[in-house]
Coordinates of C-alpha atoms in Angstrom, one line a residue:
M7 CA -69.7 85.1 28.7
N8 CA -71.5 88.2 30.5
L9 CA -74.3 89.2 27.9
L10 CA -73.4 92.9 28.4
K11 CA -69.6 92.3 27.8
W12 CA -70.4 90.4 24.5
I13 CA -72.7 93.1 23.3
K14 CA -70.0 95.6 24.0
I15 CA -67.5 93.6 22.1
L16 CA -69.9 93.0 19.1
K17 CA -70.4 97.0 18.8
N18 CA -66.7 97.5 19.0
I19 CA -65.4 94.8 16.8
K20 CA -65.1 95.1 12.9
T21 CA -65.9 92.2 10.4
P22 CA -62.4 90.7 9.3
D23 CA -61.5 91.1 5.9
T24 CA -62.8 88.1 3.6
K25 CA -63.7 87.8 0.3
K26 CA -67.1 89.4 -0.5
G27 CA -69.6 88.1 -2.7
N28 CA -73.0 86.2 -3.3
A29 CA -71.4 83.1 -1.5
S30 CA -70.9 85.3 1.6
F31 CA -74.3 86.7 1.5
L32 CA -75.9 83.3 1.3
L33 CA -73.5 82.0 4.0
I34 CA -74.8 84.9 6.1
L35 CA -78.3 84.3 5.5
S36 CA -77.8 80.6 6.4
L37 CA -76.1 81.2 9.5
L38 CA -78.6 83.7 10.7
W39 CA -81.5 81.0 9.8
G40 CA -79.4 78.3 12.0
F41 CA -79.1 80.6 14.8
T42 CA -82.6 81.3 14.9
L43 CA -83.7 77.7 14.8
T44 CA -81.3 77.0 17.6
T45 CA -82.8 79.8 19.7
Y46 CA -86.2 78.6 19.5
A47 CA -85.4 74.8 19.4
D48 CA -83.9 75.2 23.2
V49 CA -87.4 76.1 24.1
Y50 CA -89.5 74.0 22.0
F51 CA -87.6 70.7 21.8
H52 CA -87.2 70.5 25.5
D53 CA -91.1 69.9 25.8
F54 CA -91.1 67.1 23.5
P55 CA -91.9 63.7 25.0
D56 CA -88.8 61.3 25.4
D57 CA -89.8 58.6 23.3
G58 CA -87.9 59.2 20.3
T59 CA -89.5 62.4 19.3
R60 CA -87.1 64.8 21.3
E61 CA -84.1 63.0 20.5
L62 CA -85.1 63.1 16.9
A63 CA -85.5 66.8 17.2
Y64 CA -82.3 67.6 18.6
S65 CA -80.4 65.4 16.5
A66 CA -81.6 67.4 13.5
E67 CA -80.6 70.5 15.1
S68 CA -77.0 69.1 15.7
Y69 CA -76.9 68.4 12.1
Q70 CA -77.6 71.8 11.1
E71 CA -74.9 72.9 13.5
H72 CA -72.4 70.7 11.6
Y73 CA -73.7 72.5 8.3
A74 CA -73.0 75.8 9.7
K75 CA -69.5 74.7 10.7
S76 CA -68.8 73.4 7.2
L77 CA -69.7 76.5 5.8
D78 CA -67.7 78.3 8.2
Y79 CA -64.5 76.5 7.0
N80 CA -65.2 77.2 3.5
M81 CA -65.5 80.8 4.0
H82 CA -62.3 81.2 6.2
V83 CA -60.1 78.8 4.5
S84 CA -57.9 81.6 3.3
T85 CA -58.3 83.8 6.5
P86 CA -54.9 84.3 8.2
G87 CA -54.9 83.4 11.7
Y88 CA -58.3 81.6 11.5
I89 CA -58.9 78.7 14.0
R90 CA -61.4 76.0 13.3
K91 CA -64.3 74.7 15.7
S92 CA -64.9 71.1 16.1
I93 CA -68.4 69.5 16.8
T94 CA -69.4 66.6 18.5
N95 CA -72.7 65.0 19.3
K96 CA -73.2 64.3 22.8
R97 CA -76.4 62.5 24.5
L98 CA -77.1 64.2 27.8
Y99 CA -79.5 62.9 30.5
D100 CA -81.5 65.4 32.6
H101 CA -82.1 64.1 36.0
A102 CA -84.4 66.8 36.9
D103 CA -87.2 65.4 34.3
G104 CA -85.6 62.1 33.3
K105 CA -85.3 62.9 29.6
H106 CA -82.5 62.6 27.1
L107 CA -81.4 65.0 24.3
V108 CA -78.7 64.8 21.9
V109 CA -76.7 68.2 21.5
G110 CA -73.6 69.5 19.7
S111 CA -70.5 70.0 22.0
Y112 CA -68.2 72.7 20.7
S113 CA -64.4 72.9 21.0
Y114 CA -61.6 74.7 18.8
K115 CA -58.8 72.9 17.0
W116 CA -56.0 75.2 18.3
I117 CA -53.5 73.8 15.9
E118 CA -51.5 76.7 14.4
G119 CA -51.8 77.3 10.5
N120 CA -49.0 76.7 8.4
P121 CA -46.5 79.6 7.9
Y122 CA -46.7 81.4 4.7
E123 CA -44.1 83.9 3.5
T124 CA -45.3 87.4 2.2
G125 CA -42.0 89.3 2.6
D126 CA -43.8 92.2 4.3
P127 CA -41.6 93.5 7.3
L128 CA -44.9 94.3 9.4
H129 CA -46.3 90.7 8.9
F130 CA -45.7 87.9 11.5
C131 CA -46.2 84.4 12.3
I132 CA -46.0 82.9 16.0
N133 CA -45.1 79.3 16.8
G134 CA -45.7 78.4 20.3
S135 CA -47.0 75.1 20.6
N136 CA -50.3 75.8 19.8
K137 CA -50.9 78.0 22.8
A138 CA -49.4 81.3 21.9
F139 CA -51.2 84.6 20.5
F140 CA -50.4 88.2 19.7
T141 CA -52.3 90.5 22.3
I142 CA -54.3 93.3 20.9
Q143 CA -56.6 95.9 22.6
L144 CA -60.1 96.4 21.4
N145 CA -62.0 99.5 21.8
D146 CA -63.0 100.3 25.5
G147 CA -59.7 98.7 26.8
I148 CA -61.0 95.1 25.9
V149 CA -57.9 92.7 25.6
A150 CA -58.0 90.3 22.8
Y151 CA -55.8 87.6 21.5
T152 CA -55.1 86.6 17.9
R153 CA -52.6 84.6 15.7
D154 CA -53.5 87.1 12.5
G155 CA -50.1 88.8 12.5
R156 CA -50.9 91.2 9.5
F157 CA -49.8 94.5 11.0
R158 CA -49.6 98.1 9.7
I159 CA -48.8 101.6 11.1
S160 CA -51.6 103.8 11.6
H161 CA -52.0 107.6 11.1
T162 CA -51.2 108.0 14.8
N163 CA -48.1 105.9 14.6
H164 CA -49.7 102.9 16.2
L165 CA -48.7 99.4 15.5
V166 CA -52.3 98.0 14.4
T167 CA -53.9 95.0 13.1
L168 CA -54.6 94.9 9.4
S169 CA -58.0 93.8 10.4
G170 CA -60.1 96.4 12.5
N171 CA -56.9 98.5 13.2
F172 CA -57.0 97.6 16.7
P173 CA -53.8 98.6 18.6
V174 CA -50.9 95.7 19.0
L175 CA -49.9 95.4 22.6
G176 CA -46.2 95.4 23.8
E177 CA -44.7 95.2 27.1
E178 CA -44.9 98.8 27.7
G179 CA -48.6 99.0 26.3
P180 CA -49.9 99.9 22.9
I181 CA -46.6 99.7 20.5
I182 CA -45.9 103.4 19.0
V183 CA -43.6 103.7 16.1
P184 CA -42.1 107.1 16.4
Y185 CA -40.4 107.2 12.9
R186 CA -40.3 105.1 9.8
G187 CA -37.3 103.0 9.1
D188 CA -36.1 99.5 8.8
Y189 CA -38.2 97.2 10.9
T190 CA -36.8 94.0 12.3
I191 CA -37.7 91.7 14.9
T192 CA -36.0 89.0 17.2
R193 CA -37.6 85.5 17.3
H194 CA -38.7 86.5 20.9
G195 CA -40.5 89.8 19.9
N196 CA -38.2 92.5 20.4
F197 CA -39.2 95.1 17.8
Y198 CA -36.5 97.3 16.3
I199 CA -36.3 100.4 14.0
D200 CA -32.6 101.0 12.4
E201 CA -31.4 98.8 15.2
V202 CA -33.1 100.9 18.2
L203 CA -35.2 98.8 20.4
I204 CA -38.7 100.1 20.6
D205 CA -40.7 97.6 22.5
K206 CA -41.4 93.9 22.9
F207 CA -44.4 92.3 21.7
K208 CA -46.7 91.2 24.5
I209 CA -47.2 87.5 23.7
T210 CA -49.8 85.5 25.5
I211 CA -49.1 81.8 26.3
F212 CA -51.9 79.9 27.8
K213 CA -51.1 77.0 30.0
N214 CA -53.8 74.2 28.8
F215 CA -56.3 73.5 26.0
D216 CA -58.9 72.6 28.5
D217 CA -59.1 76.4 30.1
M218 CA -58.9 77.8 26.3
N219 CA -61.9 75.8 25.3
R220 CA -63.7 76.8 28.3
H221 CA -62.9 80.6 28.7
L222 CA -61.6 81.8 25.3
D223 CA -64.8 83.3 23.2
N224 CA -64.5 84.2 19.6
A225 CA -65.1 87.9 19.0
N226 CA -64.8 87.3 15.4
A227 CA -63.2 84.9 13.2
T228 CA -59.6 85.5 14.4
F229 CA -59.9 87.5 17.7
F230 CA -61.0 85.9 20.9
T231 CA -61.5 87.4 24.6
L232 CA -61.5 85.7 27.8
N233 CA -64.6 85.4 29.8
E234 CA -62.3 84.9 33.1
P235 CA -58.8 84.8 33.8
I236 CA -56.9 81.7 33.3
D237 CA -53.4 80.4 33.7
T238 CA -50.5 81.3 31.3
L239 CA -46.9 80.6 30.9
S240 CA -44.2 83.2 31.1
G241 CA -40.7 83.1 29.5
D242 CA -39.5 83.4 26.0
K243 CA -38.6 79.8 25.5
H244 CA -42.2 79.0 25.0
Y245 CA -42.6 80.6 21.5
N246 CA -40.8 82.0 18.3
I247 CA -41.8 84.9 16.0
L248 CA -41.0 84.7 12.2
Q249 CA -41.1 88.2 10.3
G250 CA -42.2 88.3 6.8
F251 CA -44.8 85.4 7.3
I252 CA -48.2 84.8 8.5
S253 CA -50.0 82.0 10.0
H254 CA -52.2 80.7 7.4
S255 CA -55.8 79.5 8.3
N256 CA -55.7 76.1 9.9
A257 CA -59.3 75.3 8.4
F258 CA -59.7 73.3 5.2
R259 CA -62.0 73.2 2.2
S260 CA -65.0 71.3 3.3
N261 CA -67.1 69.0 0.8
D262 CA -69.5 67.5 3.2
S263 CA -71.7 70.4 3.7
W264 CA -74.2 68.7 1.6
Y265 CA -74.4 65.6 3.7
Y266 CA -75.1 67.6 6.9
R267 CA -77.8 69.7 5.1
S268 CA -79.1 66.3 3.7
S269 CA -79.2 64.6 7.0
Q270 CA -80.6 67.5 8.9
T271 CA -83.7 67.4 6.2
A272 CA -84.2 63.9 6.5
G273 CA -84.4 64.3 10.5
I274 CA -86.8 67.1 10.1
R275 CA -89.0 65.2 7.5
S276 CA -89.0 62.2 9.9
L277 CA -89.9 64.3 12.7
Y278 CA -92.8 65.8 10.9
M279 CA -93.9 62.4 9.7
L280 CA -93.8 61.1 13.3
I281 CA -95.7 64.0 14.6
D282 CA -98.4 63.8 11.9
G283 CA -98.8 60.1 12.5
R284 CA -99.3 60.7 16.2
R285 CA -101.9 63.4 15.4
T286 CA -103.7 61.0 13.1
L287 CA -103.7 58.4 16.1
F288 CA -105.0 60.9 18.5
N289 CA -108.0 62.1 16.4
A290 CA -108.9 58.5 15.4
L291 CA -109.1 57.4 19.1
N292 CA -110.7 60.6 20.1

């Protein structure tokens, strides 16, 4: 993603509503520590000799990424519309310098979360072969996509997201609710008040998962933006909408964070032992 666009999104986006407390605070500290490690490791680890040292260093970093992923699962297991990440370790060969490294490769599990009934007439759940999203508008006109269908009516009579108060887009632009009444919606997104058609939800259905993994960037836990246009599908046959339901998180409570943290710690200790041993040998020979 273009750096300036990413900075603009981060300035405009609001933190999704999640449980707050000491656990969240510790999680944020852990993630900040992890991202700092990754930033400097990309420069430092690449200069290690390709005799096992560099692979060991990158492996330790990969375990740290798995650890952060597990913490993320636990934090957002109850966040509606959350889509979990998957990380796999890949061994790469750099033809330029003939060296190897092991890195974590990210992708998303686009599986829709289970529908959960709330009974709220402004709560919606979308089902669309794991490729369909509600379309919303962030500040400065940035278009985003979400499965968090918890909406409300703002003081300006706009239908907005509960998390962040961002306008929900219809076929005619941001959906405006001119008056209060009985809200009903058809399975294909036609929005009615007292049997009067107001607008139709703008539903975005992407064509394939490969493009989604390459070009959808998460602005926060439940909002995604495109870094470049990709193919979409059109037509009501590709999705259905449930009123009075929300899409639950597709994450699960992870109990393996201790394993990844222990593996990372063991890798770092082995790395230091290897470096110290070579330093001792070097000093003895010189």
